[in-house]
Amino acid sequence: MARLPSAERRRQLTEAAIRAMARDGVPRTTTRSIAAEAGVSLSVFHYCFDSKQQLIESVITTITGHYVTVVKEALRPRATLEETVRAGFQAYWDHVRAHPEEHMLTYELTQYALRQPGFEHLARRQYELYAETYTELIEQLRQAMGLRLRVPVPVLARYLAAMTDGLTLNYLVLGDDSAWTGILDTVTAHVAGLVREN
């Protein structure tokens, strides 16, 4: 087995945990099954992670990072504000459609953390991370396009997190790709209205 830096080994184990949890569910995924998925010994897992809590936090952060990277790349100034906002939402939506199992896992992680004594703070951290992510994306767009907001950044960030959370869950339950173009157009128009100058 090749010797990797600990940060790279943690990344490898986190990605293995995402695959295993998405396939088997959070409660049925063990440290042993994650180590097997990553092709490492159990001792390597315990060297990289002190606890299951630490692992779950790494999983949440990594999944969020997967789609944030895509959205950041798409969220560059375009001809109009609506086109710019729509490109960001479309990039997120394309990720949801391409990786539904990852997005489904985020909801399972929330429920697991809320029901597991001592893990509740992870669910809170998960949703704080969503708000922080939207804050960063809003600031990126605001600076790039010289925008003023009609609502405070923290309010808009939490609103966007709640809205995309609900839309994502709705899609995971109902599917129906044909309905989402109109929904994304509606969301884009609404959000663009919130970030225009008065």
PDB file of C-alpha atoms in Angstrom:
ATOM      1  CA  MET A   1       0.000   0.000   0.000  1.00  0.00           C
ATOM      2  CA  ALA A   2       1.455   3.368  -1.036  1.00  0.00           C
ATOM      3  CA  ARG A   3       2.194   5.796   1.766  1.00  0.00           C
ATOM      4  CA  LEU A   4       0.160   8.976   1.267  1.00  0.00           C
ATOM      5  CA  PRO A   5       0.197  12.262   3.198  1.00  0.00           C
ATOM      6  CA  SER A   6      -2.446  12.198   5.948  1.00  0.00           C
ATOM      7  CA  ALA A   7      -4.549  14.937   4.286  1.00  0.00           C
ATOM      8  CA  GLU A   8      -4.689  12.918   1.063  1.00  0.00           C
ATOM      9  CA  ARG A   9      -5.512   9.734   2.963  1.00  0.00           C
ATOM     10  CA  ARG A  10      -8.346  11.553   4.784  1.00  0.00           C
ATOM     11  CA  ARG A  11      -9.677  12.745   1.441  1.00  0.00           C
ATOM     12  CA  GLN A  12      -9.521   9.195   0.072  1.00  0.00           C
ATOM     13  CA  LEU A  13     -11.369   7.818   3.113  1.00  0.00           C
ATOM     14  CA  THR A  14     -13.971  10.587   2.988  1.00  0.00           C
ATOM     15  CA  GLU A  15     -14.744   9.872  -0.669  1.00  0.00           C
ATOM     16  CA  ALA A  16     -14.951   6.153   0.163  1.00  0.00           C
ATOM     17  CA  ALA A  17     -17.344   6.964   3.013  1.00  0.00           C
ATOM     18  CA  ILE A  18     -19.544   8.986   0.651  1.00  0.00           C
ATOM     19  CA  ARG A  19     -19.748   6.056  -1.773  1.00  0.00           C
ATOM     20  CA  ALA A  20     -20.435   3.530   1.000  1.00  0.00           C
ATOM     21  CA  MET A  21     -23.022   5.696   2.789  1.00  0.00           C
ATOM     22  CA  ALA A  22     -24.807   6.565  -0.452  1.00  0.00           C
ATOM     23  CA  ARG A  23     -24.986   2.858  -1.325  1.00  0.00           C
ATOM     24  CA  ASP A  24     -25.703   1.303   2.092  1.00  0.00           C
ATOM     25  CA  GLY A  25     -27.141   4.128   4.196  1.00  0.00           C
ATOM     26  CA  VAL A  26     -25.498   5.975   7.082  1.00  0.00           C
ATOM     27  CA  PRO A  27     -26.464   3.639   9.960  1.00  0.00           C
ATOM     28  CA  ARG A  28     -25.286   0.506   8.091  1.00  0.00           C
ATOM     29  CA  THR A  29     -21.950   1.991   7.045  1.00  0.00           C
ATOM     30  CA  THR A  30     -19.192   0.952   9.432  1.00  0.00           C
ATOM     31  CA  THR A  31     -15.598   2.077   9.776  1.00  0.00           C
ATOM     32  CA  ARG A  32     -14.602  -1.384   8.548  1.00  0.00           C
ATOM     33  CA  SER A  33     -16.732  -1.071   5.397  1.00  0.00           C
ATOM     34  CA  ILE A  34     -15.311   2.397   4.694  1.00  0.00           C
ATOM     35  CA  ALA A  35     -11.751   1.121   5.066  1.00  0.00           C
ATOM     36  CA  ALA A  36     -12.569  -1.766   2.707  1.00  0.00           C
ATOM     37  CA  GLU A  37     -14.125   0.660   0.202  1.00  0.00           C
ATOM     38  CA  ALA A  38     -10.942   2.753   0.298  1.00  0.00           C
ATOM     39  CA  GLY A  39      -8.708  -0.319   0.105  1.00  0.00           C
ATOM     40  CA  VAL A  40      -6.884   0.450   3.360  1.00  0.00           C
ATOM     41  CA  SER A  41      -6.575  -1.232   6.737  1.00  0.00           C
ATOM     42  CA  LEU A  42      -8.841  -0.325   9.644  1.00  0.00           C
ATOM     43  CA  SER A  43      -5.822   1.035  11.506  1.00  0.00           C
ATOM     44  CA  VAL A  44      -5.308   3.589   8.711  1.00  0.00           C
ATOM     45  CA  PHE A  45      -8.904   4.745   9.150  1.00  0.00           C
ATOM     46  CA  HIS A  46      -8.441   5.203  12.911  1.00  0.00           C
ATOM     47  CA  TYR A  47      -5.164   7.023  12.320  1.00  0.00           C
ATOM     48  CA  CYS A  48      -6.956   9.553  10.064  1.00  0.00           C
ATOM     49  CA  PHE A  49     -10.207   9.986  12.016  1.00  0.00           C
ATOM     50  CA  ASP A  50     -10.579  10.095  15.796  1.00  0.00           C
ATOM     51  CA  SER A  51     -14.335   9.484  15.705  1.00  0.00           C
ATOM     52  CA  LYS A  52     -17.371   8.868  13.523  1.00  0.00           C
ATOM     53  CA  GLN A  53     -18.398  12.461  14.241  1.00  0.00           C
ATOM     54  CA  GLN A  54     -15.187  13.709  12.671  1.00  0.00           C
ATOM     55  CA  LEU A  55     -15.775  11.511   9.643  1.00  0.00           C
ATOM     56  CA  ILE A  56     -19.385  12.692   9.194  1.00  0.00           C
ATOM     57  CA  GLU A  57     -18.313  16.323   9.376  1.00  0.00           C
ATOM     58  CA  SER A  58     -15.699  15.615   6.698  1.00  0.00           C
ATOM     59  CA  VAL A  59     -18.348  13.905   4.535  1.00  0.00           C
ATOM     60  CA  ILE A  60     -20.732  16.876   4.848  1.00  0.00           C
ATOM     61  CA  THR A  61     -17.998  19.376   4.017  1.00  0.00           C
ATOM     62  CA  THR A  62     -16.766  17.323   1.063  1.00  0.00           C
ATOM     63  CA  ILE A  63     -20.193  16.821  -0.514  1.00  0.00           C
ATOM     64  CA  THR A  64     -20.876  20.547  -0.203  1.00  0.00           C
ATOM     65  CA  GLY A  65     -17.502  21.219  -1.806  1.00  0.00           C
ATOM     66  CA  HIS A  66     -18.373  18.985  -4.768  1.00  0.00           C
ATOM     67  CA  TYR A  67     -21.201  21.216  -5.948  1.00  0.00           C
ATOM     68  CA  VAL A  68     -19.839  24.551  -4.718  1.00  0.00           C
ATOM     69  CA  THR A  69     -16.822  24.136  -6.986  1.00  0.00           C
ATOM     70  CA  VAL A  70     -19.116  23.647  -9.974  1.00  0.00           C
ATOM     71  CA  VAL A  71     -21.332  26.616  -9.056  1.00  0.00           C
ATOM     72  CA  LYS A  72     -18.366  28.943  -8.484  1.00  0.00           C
ATOM     73  CA  GLU A  73     -17.021  28.144 -11.938  1.00  0.00           C
ATOM     74  CA  ALA A  74     -20.422  28.841 -13.512  1.00  0.00           C
ATOM     75  CA  LEU A  75     -21.135  31.996 -11.498  1.00  0.00           C
ATOM     76  CA  ARG A  76     -19.118  34.436 -13.580  1.00  0.00           C
ATOM     77  CA  PRO A  77     -20.607  37.696 -14.871  1.00  0.00           C
ATOM     78  CA  ARG A  78     -22.660  37.303 -18.040  1.00  0.00           C
ATOM     79  CA  ALA A  79     -24.536  39.762 -20.243  1.00  0.00           C
ATOM     80  CA  THR A  80     -27.342  40.201 -17.711  1.00  0.00           C
ATOM     81  CA  LEU A  81     -27.830  39.549 -14.021  1.00  0.00           C
ATOM     82  CA  GLU A  82     -30.549  37.010 -14.806  1.00  0.00           C
ATOM     83  CA  GLU A  83     -28.211  35.040 -17.085  1.00  0.00           C
ATOM     84  CA  THR A  84     -25.526  35.071 -14.395  1.00  0.00           C
ATOM     85  CA  VAL A  85     -27.869  33.892 -11.634  1.00  0.00           C
ATOM     86  CA  ARG A  86     -29.455  31.296 -13.929  1.00  0.00           C
ATOM     87  CA  ALA A  87     -26.020  29.884 -14.807  1.00  0.00           C
ATOM     88  CA  GLY A  88     -25.277  29.366 -11.099  1.00  0.00           C
ATOM     89  CA  PHE A  89     -28.587  27.641 -10.442  1.00  0.00           C
ATOM     90  CA  GLN A  90     -28.246  25.541 -13.582  1.00  0.00           C
ATOM     91  CA  ALA A  91     -24.789  24.349 -12.533  1.00  0.00           C
ATOM     92  CA  TYR A  92     -26.157  23.330  -9.131  1.00  0.00           C
ATOM     93  CA  TRP A  93     -29.150  21.653 -10.714  1.00  0.00           C
ATOM     94  CA  ASP A  94     -27.027  19.732 -13.182  1.00  0.00           C
ATOM     95  CA  HIS A  95     -25.017  18.432 -10.217  1.00  0.00           C
ATOM     96  CA  VAL A  96     -28.202  17.307  -8.420  1.00  0.00           C
ATOM     97  CA  ARG A  97     -29.361  15.436 -11.508  1.00  0.00           C
ATOM     98  CA  ALA A  98     -25.949  13.858 -12.108  1.00  0.00           C
ATOM     99  CA  HIS A  99     -25.369  12.885  -8.452  1.00  0.00           C
ATOM    100  CA  PRO A 100     -28.763  12.369  -6.802  1.00  0.00           C
ATOM    101  CA  GLU A 101     -27.308   9.798  -4.384  1.00  0.00           C
ATOM    102  CA  GLU A 102     -24.946  12.397  -2.896  1.00  0.00           C
ATOM    103  CA  HIS A 103     -27.743  14.893  -2.381  1.00  0.00           C
ATOM    104  CA  MET A 104     -29.980  12.214  -0.894  1.00  0.00           C
ATOM    105  CA  LEU A 105     -27.154  11.361   1.482  1.00  0.00           C
ATOM    106  CA  THR A 106     -27.091  14.934   2.806  1.00  0.00           C
ATOM    107  CA  TYR A 107     -30.676  14.553   4.055  1.00  0.00           C
ATOM    108  CA  GLU A 108     -29.894  11.188   5.581  1.00  0.00           C
ATOM    109  CA  LEU A 109     -26.869  12.664   7.370  1.00  0.00           C
ATOM    110  CA  THR A 110     -29.045  15.440   8.808  1.00  0.00           C
ATOM    111  CA  GLN A 111     -31.606  12.982  10.163  1.00  0.00           C
ATOM    112  CA  TYR A 112     -28.922  10.668  11.488  1.00  0.00           C
ATOM    113  CA  ALA A 113     -27.156  13.504  13.304  1.00  0.00           C
ATOM    114  CA  LEU A 114     -30.393  14.826  14.807  1.00  0.00           C
ATOM    115  CA  ARG A 115     -31.376  11.381  16.120  1.00  0.00           C
ATOM    116  CA  GLN A 116     -27.962  10.323  17.403  1.00  0.00           C
ATOM    117  CA  PRO A 117     -27.186  11.678  20.898  1.00  0.00           C
ATOM    118  CA  GLY A 118     -24.029  13.776  20.787  1.00  0.00           C
ATOM    119  CA  PHE A 119     -24.178  14.249  17.004  1.00  0.00           C
ATOM    120  CA  GLU A 120     -26.796  17.038  16.932  1.00  0.00           C
ATOM    121  CA  HIS A 121     -24.160  19.733  16.442  1.00  0.00           C
ATOM    122  CA  LEU A 122     -23.233  18.133  13.108  1.00  0.00           C
ATOM    123  CA  ALA A 123     -26.709  18.811  11.693  1.00  0.00           C
ATOM    124  CA  ARG A 124     -26.423  22.407  12.848  1.00  0.00           C
ATOM    125  CA  ARG A 125     -22.936  22.667  11.350  1.00  0.00           C
ATOM    126  CA  GLN A 126     -24.249  21.248   8.073  1.00  0.00           C
ATOM    127  CA  TYR A 127     -26.842  24.004   7.719  1.00  0.00           C
ATOM    128  CA  GLU A 128     -24.433  26.685   8.913  1.00  0.00           C
ATOM    129  CA  LEU A 129     -22.089  25.504   6.169  1.00  0.00           C
ATOM    130  CA  TYR A 130     -24.849  25.929   3.586  1.00  0.00           C
ATOM    131  CA  ALA A 131     -25.440  29.529   4.730  1.00  0.00           C
ATOM    132  CA  GLU A 132     -21.688  30.257   4.740  1.00  0.00           C
ATOM    133  CA  THR A 133     -21.416  28.838   1.227  1.00  0.00           C
ATOM    134  CA  TYR A 134     -24.211  31.041  -0.077  1.00  0.00           C
ATOM    135  CA  THR A 135     -22.691  34.053   1.674  1.00  0.00           C
ATOM    136  CA  GLU A 136     -19.434  33.424  -0.169  1.00  0.00           C
ATOM    137  CA  LEU A 137     -21.212  33.017  -3.525  1.00  0.00           C
ATOM    138  CA  ILE A 138     -23.290  36.180  -2.983  1.00  0.00           C
ATOM    139  CA  GLU A 139     -20.179  38.180  -2.104  1.00  0.00           C
ATOM    140  CA  GLN A 140     -18.382  36.801  -5.171  1.00  0.00           C
ATOM    141  CA  LEU A 141     -21.226  37.912  -7.425  1.00  0.00           C
ATOM    142  CA  ARG A 142     -21.734  41.239  -5.667  1.00  0.00           C
ATOM    143  CA  GLN A 143     -18.085  42.216  -6.071  1.00  0.00           C
ATOM    144  CA  ALA A 144     -17.831  40.996  -9.649  1.00  0.00           C
ATOM    145  CA  MET A 145     -20.953  42.865 -10.792  1.00  0.00           C
ATOM    146  CA  GLY A 146     -21.026  45.837  -8.406  1.00  0.00           C
ATOM    147  CA  LEU A 147     -24.457  44.945  -7.022  1.00  0.00           C
ATOM    148  CA  ARG A 148     -26.353  46.210  -4.022  1.00  0.00           C
ATOM    149  CA  LEU A 149     -28.748  43.887  -2.247  1.00  0.00           C
ATOM    150  CA  ARG A 150     -32.301  44.627  -1.202  1.00  0.00           C
ATOM    151  CA  VAL A 151     -31.913  42.335   1.800  1.00  0.00           C
ATOM    152  CA  PRO A 152     -28.941  41.761   4.130  1.00  0.00           C
ATOM    153  CA  VAL A 153     -26.444  39.135   2.949  1.00  0.00           C
ATOM    154  CA  PRO A 154     -27.096  36.738   5.901  1.00  0.00           C
ATOM    155  CA  VAL A 155     -30.845  36.847   5.217  1.00  0.00           C
ATOM    156  CA  LEU A 156     -30.403  36.204   1.491  1.00  0.00           C
ATOM    157  CA  ALA A 157     -27.872  33.428   2.165  1.00  0.00           C
ATOM    158  CA  ARG A 158     -30.232  31.575   4.518  1.00  0.00           C
ATOM    159  CA  TYR A 159     -33.143  32.129   2.166  1.00  0.00           C
ATOM    160  CA  LEU A 160     -31.202  30.635  -0.759  1.00  0.00           C
ATOM    161  CA  ALA A 161     -30.064  27.706   1.386  1.00  0.00           C
ATOM    162  CA  ALA A 162     -33.643  26.978   2.479  1.00  0.00           C
ATOM    163  CA  MET A 163     -35.012  27.359  -1.029  1.00  0.00           C
ATOM    164  CA  THR A 164     -32.475  25.098  -2.741  1.00  0.00           C
ATOM    165  CA  ASP A 165     -32.793  22.591   0.095  1.00  0.00           C
ATOM    166  CA  GLY A 166     -36.547  22.376  -0.479  1.00  0.00           C
ATOM    167  CA  LEU A 167     -36.252  22.270  -4.257  1.00  0.00           C
ATOM    168  CA  THR A 168     -33.631  19.527  -4.085  1.00  0.00           C
ATOM    169  CA  LEU A 169     -35.694  17.339  -1.778  1.00  0.00           C
ATOM    170  CA  ASN A 170     -38.752  17.915  -3.959  1.00  0.00           C
ATOM    171  CA  TYR A 171     -36.815  16.749  -7.018  1.00  0.00           C
ATOM    172  CA  LEU A 172     -35.401  13.698  -5.231  1.00  0.00           C
ATOM    173  CA  VAL A 173     -38.926  12.657  -4.248  1.00  0.00           C
ATOM    174  CA  LEU A 174     -40.872  13.557  -7.393  1.00  0.00           C
ATOM    175  CA  GLY A 175     -38.302  13.541 -10.192  1.00  0.00           C
ATOM    176  CA  ASP A 176     -39.988  14.939 -13.314  1.00  0.00           C
ATOM    177  CA  ASP A 177     -37.154  16.643 -15.205  1.00  0.00           C
ATOM    178  CA  SER A 178     -39.607  18.390 -17.517  1.00  0.00           C
ATOM    179  CA  ALA A 179     -40.942  20.651 -14.734  1.00  0.00           C
ATOM    180  CA  TRP A 180     -37.612  22.089 -13.624  1.00  0.00           C
ATOM    181  CA  THR A 181     -36.832  24.503 -16.442  1.00  0.00           C
ATOM    182  CA  GLY A 182     -39.858  26.587 -15.536  1.00  0.00           C
ATOM    183  CA  ILE A 183     -39.117  26.303 -11.824  1.00  0.00           C
ATOM    184  CA  LEU A 184     -35.509  27.444 -12.264  1.00  0.00           C
ATOM    185  CA  ASP A 185     -36.641  30.340 -14.460  1.00  0.00           C
ATOM    186  CA  THR A 186     -39.066  31.433 -11.737  1.00  0.00           C
ATOM    187  CA  VAL A 187     -36.438  31.141  -9.000  1.00  0.00           C
ATOM    188  CA  THR A 188     -33.904  33.042 -11.129  1.00  0.00           C
ATOM    189  CA  ALA A 189     -36.295  35.942 -11.739  1.00  0.00           C
ATOM    190  CA  HIS A 190     -37.166  36.124  -8.050  1.00  0.00           C
ATOM    191  CA  VAL A 191     -33.566  36.035  -6.835  1.00  0.00           C
ATOM    192  CA  ALA A 192     -32.401  38.545  -9.454  1.00  0.00           C
ATOM    193  CA  GLY A 193     -35.095  40.880  -8.146  1.00  0.00           C
ATOM    194  CA  LEU A 194     -33.641  40.621  -4.646  1.00  0.00           C
ATOM    195  CA  VAL A 195     -30.134  41.600  -5.698  1.00  0.00           C
ATOM    196  CA  ARG A 196     -30.862  44.512  -8.014  1.00  0.00           C
ATOM    197  CA  GLU A 197     -30.224  48.070  -6.860  1.00  0.00           C
ATOM    198  CA  ASN A 198     -33.175  49.982  -5.455  1.00  0.00           C
TER     199      ASN A 198
END
